Short mmCIF file of C-alpha atoms in Angstrom, two decimals:
data_model
loop_
_atom_site.label_atom_id
_atom_site.label_comp_id
_atom_site.label_asym_id
_atom_site.label_seq_id
_atom_site.Cartn_x
_atom_site.Cartn_y
_atom_site.Cartn_z
CA MET A 1 -21.79 61.60 -69.43
CA ALA A 2 -20.70 57.96 -69.12
CA TYR A 3 -20.80 56.32 -72.54
CA PHE A 4 -21.93 52.68 -72.28
CA ASP A 5 -22.92 52.05 -75.90
CA ALA A 6 -19.72 50.66 -77.42
CA ALA A 7 -21.76 48.01 -79.25
CA SER A 8 -23.24 50.80 -81.37
CA THR A 9 -19.93 52.53 -81.95
CA GLU A 10 -16.63 53.43 -80.26
CA SER A 11 -15.32 56.99 -80.29
CA LEU A 12 -12.40 57.56 -82.65
CA HIS A 13 -9.19 56.05 -81.24
CA PRO A 14 -6.32 58.57 -80.94
CA ALA A 15 -4.17 56.29 -83.11
CA ALA A 16 -6.87 56.45 -85.79
CA ARG A 17 -7.09 60.22 -85.61
CA ASP A 18 -3.33 60.63 -86.12
CA ALA A 19 -3.28 58.11 -88.97
CA LEU A 20 -6.33 59.70 -90.59
CA VAL A 21 -4.92 63.22 -90.56
CA ALA A 22 -1.59 62.01 -91.95
CA ALA A 23 -3.26 59.95 -94.67
CA LEU A 24 -5.59 62.77 -95.71
CA ASP A 25 -2.45 64.69 -96.66
CA GLY A 26 -0.27 61.78 -97.83
CA GLY A 27 -2.81 59.37 -99.31
CA TRP A 28 -5.23 61.51 -101.29
CA ALA A 29 -4.16 60.45 -104.78
CA ASP A 30 -5.72 57.72 -106.90
CA PRO A 31 -4.03 54.47 -105.77
CA GLN A 32 -4.53 52.96 -109.24
CA ARG A 33 -2.35 55.49 -111.05
CA LEU A 34 1.37 55.26 -111.66
CA TYR A 35 2.91 58.59 -110.58
CA GLY A 36 4.58 59.26 -107.24
CA ASP A 37 1.59 60.55 -105.24
CA ALA A 38 -0.52 57.65 -106.52
CA ARG A 39 2.15 55.10 -105.64
CA ARG A 40 2.31 56.59 -102.15
CA ALA A 41 -1.46 56.20 -101.75
CA ARG A 42 -1.20 52.60 -103.03
CA LEU A 43 1.56 51.88 -100.54
CA LEU A 44 -0.51 53.27 -97.64
CA LEU A 45 -3.51 51.21 -98.72
CA ASP A 46 -1.42 48.04 -99.04
CA GLN A 47 0.09 48.59 -95.60
CA ALA A 48 -3.37 49.09 -94.10
CA ARG A 49 -4.59 45.93 -95.83
CA ALA A 50 -1.62 43.95 -94.49
CA LYS A 51 -2.28 45.11 -90.91
CA VAL A 52 -5.96 44.19 -91.07
CA ALA A 53 -5.13 40.83 -92.66
CA VAL A 54 -2.75 40.02 -89.79
CA ALA A 55 -5.45 40.93 -87.26
CA PHE A 56 -7.88 38.48 -88.86
CA GLY A 57 -5.22 35.82 -89.50
CA VAL A 58 -5.68 35.91 -93.28
CA ARG A 59 -3.73 36.97 -96.38
CA PRO A 60 -3.74 40.56 -97.66
CA ASP A 61 -5.10 39.43 -101.03
CA GLU A 62 -8.11 37.97 -99.21
CA THR A 63 -8.87 41.29 -97.47
CA PHE A 64 -10.95 44.11 -98.96
CA PHE A 65 -12.09 47.48 -97.65
CA THR A 66 -15.75 48.37 -98.04
CA SER A 67 -17.71 51.52 -97.26
CA SER A 68 -19.35 49.97 -94.17
CA GLY A 69 -19.86 46.76 -92.24
CA THR A 70 -23.31 46.53 -93.78
CA GLN A 71 -21.87 46.74 -97.29
CA ALA A 72 -19.41 43.97 -96.38
CA VAL A 73 -22.33 41.80 -95.23
CA HIS A 74 -24.29 42.49 -98.42
CA LEU A 75 -21.32 41.75 -100.69
CA ALA A 76 -20.28 38.61 -98.79
CA MET A 77 -23.75 37.09 -98.87
CA LEU A 78 -24.93 38.15 -102.31
CA GLY A 79 -21.56 37.37 -103.94
CA ALA A 80 -21.39 33.88 -102.42
CA LEU A 81 -25.03 33.14 -103.29
CA SER A 82 -24.49 34.36 -106.83
CA ALA A 83 -21.34 32.26 -107.36
CA ARG A 84 -22.99 29.10 -106.05
CA ARG A 85 -26.25 29.46 -107.87
CA ARG A 86 -25.71 26.21 -109.79
CA THR A 87 -25.28 24.31 -106.51
CA GLY A 88 -28.59 25.62 -105.28
CA ARG A 89 -30.43 28.57 -103.85
CA HIS A 90 -30.77 27.47 -100.24
CA LEU A 91 -29.47 29.78 -97.50
CA VAL A 92 -29.08 29.04 -93.78
CA VAL A 93 -29.03 31.86 -91.22
CA GLY A 94 -29.16 32.08 -87.44
CA ALA A 95 -32.33 33.58 -85.96
CA VAL A 96 -30.51 36.35 -84.07
CA GLU A 97 -28.24 37.65 -86.84
CA HIS A 98 -27.85 41.38 -87.44
CA SER A 99 -30.68 42.92 -89.44
CA SER A 100 -28.35 43.42 -92.44
CA VAL A 101 -27.97 39.62 -92.67
CA LEU A 102 -31.68 38.93 -92.20
CA HIS A 103 -32.67 41.62 -94.71
CA THR A 104 -30.29 40.13 -97.26
CA ALA A 105 -31.86 36.71 -96.58
CA ALA A 106 -35.31 38.25 -97.08
CA LEU A 107 -34.21 39.71 -100.41
CA HIS A 108 -32.84 36.31 -101.46
CA GLU A 109 -36.19 34.75 -100.60
CA ARG A 110 -38.15 37.39 -102.53
CA GLU A 111 -36.03 36.56 -105.55
CA GLY A 112 -36.95 32.88 -105.41
CA GLY A 113 -34.33 31.55 -102.98
CA ARG A 114 -35.03 29.37 -99.96
CA VAL A 115 -34.05 30.32 -96.42
CA THR A 116 -33.82 28.18 -93.29
CA THR A 117 -33.63 30.06 -89.99
CA VAL A 118 -31.94 28.20 -87.15
CA GLY A 119 -33.45 29.07 -83.77
CA VAL A 120 -31.59 29.83 -80.57
CA ASP A 121 -31.82 28.75 -76.94
CA ARG A 122 -32.73 31.03 -74.04
CA THR A 123 -29.20 32.51 -74.03
CA GLY A 124 -29.37 33.43 -77.72
CA ARG A 125 -27.00 30.70 -78.88
CA VAL A 126 -27.66 28.48 -81.92
CA ASP A 127 -27.30 24.76 -81.44
CA PRO A 128 -24.46 23.59 -83.72
CA GLU A 129 -26.21 20.26 -84.32
CA GLU A 130 -29.44 21.97 -85.33
CA PHE A 131 -27.42 24.28 -87.57
CA ALA A 132 -25.62 21.29 -89.14
CA ALA A 133 -28.96 19.54 -89.71
CA ALA A 134 -30.19 22.57 -91.68
CA LEU A 135 -27.41 22.17 -94.29
CA ARG A 136 -28.60 20.49 -97.50
CA PRO A 137 -27.04 19.44 -100.79
CA ASP A 138 -28.49 22.58 -102.38
CA THR A 139 -27.29 24.92 -99.62
CA ALA A 140 -25.33 27.74 -101.23
CA LEU A 141 -24.30 29.58 -98.06
CA ALA A 142 -24.55 29.47 -94.26
CA CYS A 143 -24.36 32.60 -92.07
CA LEU A 144 -23.50 32.87 -88.39
CA GLN A 145 -22.46 35.88 -86.35
CA SER A 146 -19.38 35.57 -84.11
CA ALA A 147 -21.32 37.06 -81.21
CA ASN A 148 -24.73 38.56 -80.74
CA HIS A 149 -24.97 42.33 -80.91
CA GLU A 150 -27.86 42.69 -78.46
CA VAL A 151 -27.04 40.20 -75.72
CA GLY A 152 -23.33 39.41 -76.20
CA THR A 153 -23.63 35.63 -76.44
CA LEU A 154 -20.80 34.01 -78.43
CA GLN A 155 -21.95 31.69 -81.19
CA PRO A 156 -20.41 28.23 -81.73
CA VAL A 157 -18.48 29.33 -84.82
CA ALA A 158 -15.84 26.57 -84.61
CA GLU A 159 -18.40 23.76 -84.43
CA VAL A 160 -20.58 25.25 -87.16
CA ALA A 161 -17.52 25.85 -89.37
CA GLU A 162 -16.61 22.18 -88.97
CA ALA A 163 -20.14 21.12 -89.96
CA CYS A 164 -20.06 23.44 -92.96
CA ARG A 165 -16.69 22.07 -94.04
CA ALA A 166 -18.05 18.53 -93.87
CA ALA A 167 -21.11 19.56 -95.92
CA ARG A 168 -18.93 21.56 -98.35
CA VAL A 169 -20.94 24.71 -97.66
CA PRO A 170 -19.14 28.07 -97.30
CA LEU A 171 -19.68 29.79 -93.95
CA PHE A 172 -20.03 33.56 -93.70
CA VAL A 173 -19.22 35.03 -90.27
CA ASP A 174 -20.47 38.48 -89.31
CA ALA A 175 -17.72 39.48 -86.88
CA ALA A 176 -18.81 43.11 -86.48
CA GLN A 177 -19.44 42.82 -82.77
CA SER A 178 -16.31 40.92 -81.77
CA ALA A 179 -13.58 42.16 -84.13
CA GLY A 180 -10.78 43.77 -82.14
CA ARG A 181 -12.14 42.33 -78.90
CA ALA A 182 -12.09 38.57 -79.37
CA GLU A 183 -10.49 36.22 -81.89
CA VAL A 184 -12.78 34.62 -84.43
CA PRO A 185 -12.32 30.83 -84.52
CA ALA A 186 -10.92 29.59 -87.85
CA GLY A 187 -12.72 27.59 -90.51
CA TRP A 188 -14.99 30.21 -92.11
CA SER A 189 -14.95 31.22 -95.78
CA LEU A 190 -16.18 34.82 -95.67
CA LEU A 191 -16.14 37.47 -92.95
CA ALA A 192 -17.45 41.00 -92.45
CA ALA A 193 -16.45 43.62 -89.88
CA SER A 194 -16.89 47.32 -89.24
CA ALA A 195 -14.09 49.75 -88.31
CA HIS A 196 -16.09 52.19 -86.18
CA LYS A 197 -16.76 49.42 -83.68
CA TRP A 198 -13.03 49.21 -82.84
CA GLY A 199 -12.39 52.95 -82.76
CA GLY A 200 -11.77 53.36 -86.47
CA PRO A 201 -13.54 56.02 -88.55
CA PRO A 202 -17.10 55.58 -89.81
CA GLY A 203 -17.48 54.57 -93.43
CA VAL A 204 -14.96 51.73 -93.42
CA GLY A 205 -15.86 48.05 -93.40
CA VAL A 206 -13.80 44.93 -93.96
CA LEU A 207 -14.72 42.04 -96.22
CA VAL A 208 -12.60 38.88 -96.17
CA ILE A 209 -13.03 36.25 -98.87
CA ARG A 210 -10.77 33.25 -98.26
CA LYS A 211 -8.95 31.69 -101.22
CA ASN A 212 -10.86 28.81 -102.81
CA THR A 213 -14.16 30.46 -101.86
CA ARG A 214 -16.38 30.98 -104.87
CA TRP A 215 -17.59 34.56 -105.10
CA ARG A 216 -19.01 36.63 -107.92
CA SER A 217 -19.81 40.31 -107.61
CA PRO A 218 -23.55 40.92 -107.46
CA LEU A 219 -22.92 44.48 -108.68
CA PRO A 220 -21.94 46.01 -112.02
CA GLU A 221 -18.32 45.48 -112.97
CA ASP A 222 -15.75 47.79 -111.37
CA GLU A 223 -11.97 47.47 -111.22
CA ARG A 224 -11.47 48.83 -107.68
CA GLU A 225 -10.50 46.78 -104.60
CA GLY A 226 -9.61 43.67 -106.55
CA ARG A 227 -12.98 43.84 -108.36
CA ARG A 228 -14.69 43.02 -105.07
CA VAL A 229 -15.85 46.47 -103.92
CA PRO A 230 -16.90 49.19 -106.35
CA GLY A 231 -15.90 52.82 -106.05
CA PHE A 232 -12.84 54.99 -105.40
CA GLU A 233 -10.88 53.64 -102.45
CA ASN A 234 -11.12 55.50 -99.13
CA VAL A 235 -7.36 55.36 -98.50
CA PRO A 236 -7.32 57.66 -95.43
CA GLY A 237 -10.24 55.75 -93.92
CA ALA A 238 -8.56 52.38 -94.50
CA VAL A 239 -5.29 53.64 -93.03
CA ALA A 240 -7.07 54.96 -89.93
CA ALA A 241 -9.11 51.76 -89.58
CA ALA A 242 -5.97 49.63 -89.67
CA ALA A 243 -4.15 51.83 -87.16
CA ALA A 244 -7.15 51.73 -84.84
CA LEU A 245 -7.47 47.95 -85.10
CA GLU A 246 -3.81 47.41 -84.27
CA ALA A 247 -3.94 49.74 -81.26
CA TYR A 248 -7.36 48.59 -80.10
CA ALA A 249 -6.62 44.86 -80.27
CA ALA A 250 -3.39 45.37 -78.30
CA GLU A 251 -5.25 47.40 -75.66
CA MET A 252 -8.05 44.87 -75.43
CA GLU A 253 -5.60 42.08 -74.73
CA ARG A 254 -4.81 43.94 -71.50
CA ASP A 255 -8.11 45.75 -70.88
CA GLY A 256 -10.58 43.08 -72.05
CA PRO A 257 -10.36 41.01 -68.84
CA ARG A 258 -10.87 44.15 -66.72
CA LEU A 259 -13.98 45.12 -68.73
CA SER A 260 -15.21 41.55 -68.48
CA ALA A 261 -14.91 41.72 -64.69
CA LEU A 262 -16.97 44.94 -64.72
CA VAL A 263 -19.60 43.15 -66.81
CA ASP A 264 -19.58 40.33 -64.25
CA ARG A 265 -20.14 42.93 -61.53
CA ILE A 266 -23.19 44.28 -63.39
CA ARG A 267 -24.50 40.78 -64.06
CA GLU A 268 -24.10 39.88 -60.41
CA ARG A 269 -25.39 43.11 -58.83
CA VAL A 270 -28.40 44.05 -61.00
CA PRO A 271 -30.68 41.18 -59.84
CA HIS A 272 -29.99 42.18 -56.20
CA LEU A 273 -30.53 45.89 -56.81
CA VAL A 274 -33.66 45.80 -58.96
CA GLU A 275 -36.74 43.71 -58.35
CA ASP A 276 -38.29 41.78 -61.25
CA VAL A 277 -35.29 41.95 -63.53
CA GLU A 278 -33.73 39.32 -65.78
CA VAL A 279 -30.12 39.46 -66.90
CA ILE A 280 -30.05 37.73 -70.28
CA GLY A 281 -27.47 36.20 -72.59
CA ASP A 282 -24.80 33.62 -71.76
CA PRO A 283 -23.01 34.52 -68.50
CA VAL A 284 -19.72 32.88 -69.55
CA ARG A 285 -19.55 32.36 -73.31
CA ARG A 286 -20.03 36.04 -74.02
CA LEU A 287 -18.33 39.16 -75.33
CA PRO A 288 -16.12 40.76 -72.68
CA HIS A 289 -17.81 44.16 -72.71
CA LEU A 290 -21.54 43.63 -73.16
CA VAL A 291 -24.42 42.82 -70.81
CA THR A 292 -28.17 43.12 -71.29
CA PHE A 293 -30.99 42.95 -68.79
CA SER A 294 -34.75 43.48 -68.89
CA CYS A 295 -36.83 45.18 -66.20
CA LEU A 296 -40.44 44.07 -65.96
CA TYR A 297 -43.23 46.68 -66.22
CA VAL A 298 -40.99 49.41 -67.65
CA GLU A 299 -40.90 50.83 -71.14
CA GLY A 300 -37.42 50.48 -72.61
CA GLU A 301 -37.38 53.90 -74.22
CA ALA A 302 -38.52 55.62 -71.06
CA LEU A 303 -35.75 53.91 -69.10
CA LEU A 304 -33.16 54.97 -71.68
CA THR A 305 -34.36 58.56 -71.50
CA GLU A 306 -34.23 58.51 -67.71
CA LEU A 307 -30.70 57.04 -67.72
CA ASP A 308 -29.64 59.66 -70.26
CA ARG A 309 -30.96 62.34 -67.93
CA LEU A 310 -28.84 60.81 -65.17
CA GLY A 311 -25.74 60.89 -67.38
CA PHE A 312 -25.57 57.38 -68.88
CA ALA A 313 -25.70 56.57 -72.58
CA VAL A 314 -27.06 53.03 -73.00
CA SER A 315 -29.06 51.27 -75.67
CA SER A 316 -32.07 48.97 -75.84
CA GLY A 317 -33.49 46.22 -78.01
CA SER A 318 -36.91 46.93 -76.60
CA SER A 319 -40.02 47.12 -78.68
CA CYS A 320 -42.55 49.89 -78.61
CA THR A 321 -40.48 52.17 -80.80
CA ALA A 322 -42.81 53.93 -83.14
CA ASP A 323 -40.68 53.23 -86.19
CA THR A 324 -40.70 49.44 -86.05
CA LEU A 325 -43.68 48.45 -83.90
CA ARG A 326 -41.94 45.11 -83.58
CA PRO A 327 -40.12 43.71 -80.59
CA SER A 328 -36.44 42.97 -81.09
CA HIS A 329 -36.13 39.80 -83.19
CA VAL A 330 -33.27 38.73 -80.92
CA LEU A 331 -35.27 38.93 -77.68
CA GLU A 332 -38.26 37.34 -79.43
CA ALA A 333 -36.17 34.40 -80.68
CA MET A 334 -34.72 33.91 -77.19
CA GLY A 335 -38.18 33.95 -75.62
CA VAL A 336 -37.30 36.62 -73.06
CA ILE A 337 -39.11 39.80 -72.01
CA THR A 338 -38.95 42.30 -74.85
CA HIS A 339 -39.77 45.43 -72.85
CA GLY A 340 -37.68 47.31 -70.27
CA ASN A 341 -34.53 46.16 -72.04
CA VAL A 342 -31.17 47.82 -71.37
CA ARG A 343 -27.94 47.00 -73.19
CA VAL A 344 -24.76 48.13 -71.46
CA SER A 345 -21.64 47.85 -73.63
CA LEU A 346 -18.43 49.20 -72.17
CA PRO A 347 -16.01 51.13 -74.40
CA ARG A 348 -12.23 51.01 -73.97
CA GLY A 349 -11.06 52.56 -70.72
CA THR A 350 -14.43 52.42 -68.88
CA SER A 351 -13.79 53.18 -65.24
CA ALA A 352 -15.05 51.03 -62.38
CA THR A 353 -16.28 54.27 -60.77
CA ASP A 354 -18.64 54.92 -63.69
CA VAL A 355 -19.99 51.39 -63.51
CA ASP A 356 -20.59 51.74 -59.78
CA ARG A 357 -22.33 55.09 -60.31
CA PHE A 358 -24.56 53.40 -62.88
CA LEU A 359 -25.43 50.63 -60.44
CA ALA A 360 -26.18 53.27 -57.82
CA VAL A 361 -28.72 55.21 -59.94
CA LEU A 362 -30.36 52.29 -61.76
CA PRO A 363 -32.69 51.07 -58.95
CA GLY A 364 -34.10 54.57 -58.42
CA ALA A 365 -34.63 55.11 -62.14
CA VAL A 366 -36.55 51.84 -62.51
CA ALA A 367 -38.60 52.50 -59.37
CA ARG A 368 -39.56 56.02 -60.53
CA LEU A 369 -40.76 54.75 -63.91
CA ARG A 370 -42.74 51.94 -62.33
CA ARG A 371 -44.36 54.42 -59.99
CA THR A 372 -45.20 56.74 -62.89
CA ALA A 373 -46.81 53.83 -64.76
CA GLY A 374 -48.88 53.13 -61.65
CA VAL A 375 -47.44 49.68 -61.17
CA GLN A 376 -48.65 48.19 -57.92
CA VAL A 377 -47.78 44.58 -58.24
CA SER A 378 -48.06 42.42 -55.18
CA GLU A 379 -46.08 39.24 -54.91
CA MET B 1 -31.76 28.60 -66.81
CA GLY B 2 -34.09 26.77 -69.13
CA LEU B 3 -32.84 25.80 -72.52
CA ARG B 4 -36.08 25.29 -74.35
CA ARG B 5 -35.44 25.80 -78.04
CA ARG B 6 -37.82 27.57 -80.26
CA ARG B 7 -38.05 28.40 -83.90
CA ALA B 8 -37.62 32.04 -84.73
CA GLU B 9 -40.64 31.99 -86.94
CA ARG B 10 -43.76 30.46 -85.58
CA GLU B 11 -45.48 28.28 -88.05
CA ILE B 12 -49.16 29.10 -88.01
CA PRO B 13 -51.24 26.42 -89.71
CA ARG B 14 -53.45 28.23 -92.17
CA GLU B 15 -55.71 25.56 -93.53
CA ALA B 16 -56.34 22.89 -90.93
CA THR B 17 -58.72 24.21 -88.28
CA PRO B 18 -57.48 23.15 -84.85
CA PRO B 19 -59.82 20.93 -82.83
CA ALA B 20 -62.11 22.86 -80.50
CA TYR B 21 -60.40 23.64 -77.20
CA GLN B 22 -61.49 21.24 -74.46
CA GLY B 23 -59.50 22.57 -71.49
CA PRO B 24 -60.53 24.79 -68.61
CA MET B 25 -61.98 28.22 -69.35
CA PRO B 26 -60.74 31.47 -67.84
CA VAL B 27 -62.56 32.81 -64.80
CA LEU B 28 -61.35 36.34 -65.58
CA THR B 29 -60.53 37.96 -68.93
CA ILE B 30 -58.59 41.23 -69.12
CA ASP B 31 -59.00 43.44 -72.16
CA ALA B 32 -55.63 44.93 -73.11
CA LEU B 33 -56.49 45.28 -76.79
CA GLY B 34 -54.97 48.41 -78.27
CA ARG B 35 -52.50 48.71 -75.38
CA LYS B 36 -48.77 48.69 -76.06
CA CYS B 37 -46.28 46.65 -74.08
CA PRO B 38 -45.61 46.61 -71.18
CA ILE B 39 -49.21 47.62 -70.29
CA PRO B 40 -50.74 44.15 -70.93
CA ILE B 41 -48.12 42.61 -68.61
CA ILE B 42 -48.73 45.24 -65.94
CA MET B 43 -52.47 44.56 -66.11
CA LEU B 44 -51.87 40.82 -65.87
CA ALA B 45 -49.55 41.17 -62.88
CA GLU B 46 -51.97 43.49 -61.10
CA ARG B 47 -55.01 41.28 -61.55
CA ILE B 48 -53.81 37.68 -61.41
CA GLY B 49 -54.46 37.82 -57.65
CA GLU B 50 -58.18 38.15 -58.38
CA VAL B 51 -58.48 34.56 -59.61
CA PRO B 52 -58.18 31.60 -57.20
CA VAL B 53 -54.99 29.56 -57.27
CA GLY B 54 -55.31 26.85 -59.91
CA GLN B 55 -57.76 28.90 -62.02
CA ILE B 56 -57.19 30.53 -65.39
CA ILE B 57 -56.85 34.23 -66.17
CA ALA B 58 -56.83 35.39 -69.80
CA VAL B 59 -55.30 38.55 -71.27
CA GLN B 60 -56.45 39.80 -74.63
CA ALA B 61 -53.81 41.87 -76.43
CA ASP B 62 -52.93 42.85 -79.98
CA ASP B 63 -49.40 44.14 -79.44
CA VAL B 64 -47.29 41.43 -81.06
CA ALA B 65 -44.72 41.83 -78.27
CA ALA B 66 -47.22 40.24 -75.88
CA ARG B 67 -46.74 36.90 -77.67
CA THR B 68 -43.20 36.86 -76.30
CA ASP B 69 -43.74 38.83 -73.11
CA VAL B 70 -46.64 36.87 -71.60
CA PRO B 71 -44.91 33.45 -71.74
CA ALA B 72 -41.64 35.07 -70.60
CA TRP B 73 -43.41 36.77 -67.68
CA CYS B 74 -44.96 33.44 -66.67
CA ARG B 75 -41.52 31.81 -66.69
CA MET B 76 -40.00 34.63 -64.60
CA LYS B 77 -42.86 34.67 -62.10
CA SER B 78 -43.35 30.86 -62.01
CA GLN B 79 -46.91 31.14 -63.29
CA ASP B 80 -48.24 28.54 -65.71
CA PHE B 81 -48.64 29.64 -69.33
CA VAL B 82 -51.48 27.50 -70.70
CA ARG B 83 -52.04 28.55 -74.29
CA GLU B 84 -52.31 31.28 -76.87
CA GLU B 85 -55.67 31.64 -78.58
CA THR B 86 -55.93 33.53 -81.87
CA LEU B 87 -58.65 36.17 -81.89
CA PRO B 88 -60.08 38.02 -84.90
CA ARG B 89 -57.89 40.87 -83.70
CA GLY B 90 -54.89 39.90 -81.55
CA TRP B 91 -54.62 37.00 -79.18
CA ALA B 92 -55.90 35.78 -75.83
CA PHE B 93 -53.21 34.43 -73.54
CA HIS B 94 -54.36 31.95 -70.91
CA ILE B 95 -52.43 31.70 -67.65
CA ARG B 96 -53.05 29.41 -64.68
CA ARG B 97 -52.32 31.03 -61.32
CA THR B 98 -49.93 28.73 -59.44
CA TYR B 99 -49.51 30.59 -56.14
#
């Protein structure tokens, strides 16, 4: 089985496994206590925090471990909105943010807040000028992802951060999809990331709150993680996440360009191999490992099942899933075909042979499904 | 690649009734109500050849995905998306055959 769904999650990095096993034995004690075992756990946690802080170019006392990327998103947004309530209750979000961001925005709106959604162009990118124009004197927070999780397009974080700075509005960046793979431009106030996306263990997220950023916990008081994240610290998880990030980022510096060339190969070949297909997302300003295309007249789920049968694990933003009955909000906002959608995201170490095998079986898979659906479309 | 920008949320005017449509009427209407994507698009692609070039074909559908898929299909296939008409249930999408 060739695994092409790194955007959902990476398998555990060997460096993370070693660190996790060691920390389960050496870092089990309560890091807030004063005896030897506790001090050892505290030391491991502090070292992990320092490593992650270096990776994001921030200070350790600005870096907090959460129980997931989603929890980091929730805490970043709700805490910033809560702290800036006197400024106003207006929130600005991009149209193609992760559902955790949009659901938090929806909650804010239900509770009497105002939300402005900034649309995207055909490639899924927000226009920094349109984003800047959405900022108001009563804007409490602006949110923009570093890169889109479904189509890989990089967002103009630097330009938007500059506009937010000028408007004195804090910017929250959801870096879940790019952390470990691409640097996040500076200028943001809050950031969220998720360790399992860079080969860390599940159940570990990262929340960064820069100094001079107003933030107030939206949750009941708790003394853990600098009063930012409630609950007993997952020291082994944090240690493994930090080890994975260090190893992964170093590998990606070498391997990222190779993966990016494989993505270019897919982007270039698919339109020649399959009729009536559209490769979507920005071809250049994109994540190194992710490409998405849509095949006309094919059900996304059926295509995924067929590719799974042929030995390829890929994902789809396509609609027609019984649980949502809604097309992907990303594809909808971009104005591109929402069915027959395939997202290929290459994990570390993907071989060119596997990519070529994928390109070899794809045309047949699409043709079979079109035949089954009785598609007889003349030009 | 086109760079037309669009709002994520369509604003549907609720109170003002739009002026009655004055443009050309469809010469063929396909009923894809109750059909999930991509069936409405398949039906459209199969039957657009039945209307003369320059004439309008309409697809009725109630899968919300069709609101994105029909205009996107028109863009991909260089057909002319004319308008979306709101029906009591679903929408009718009007397309002018260009070739």
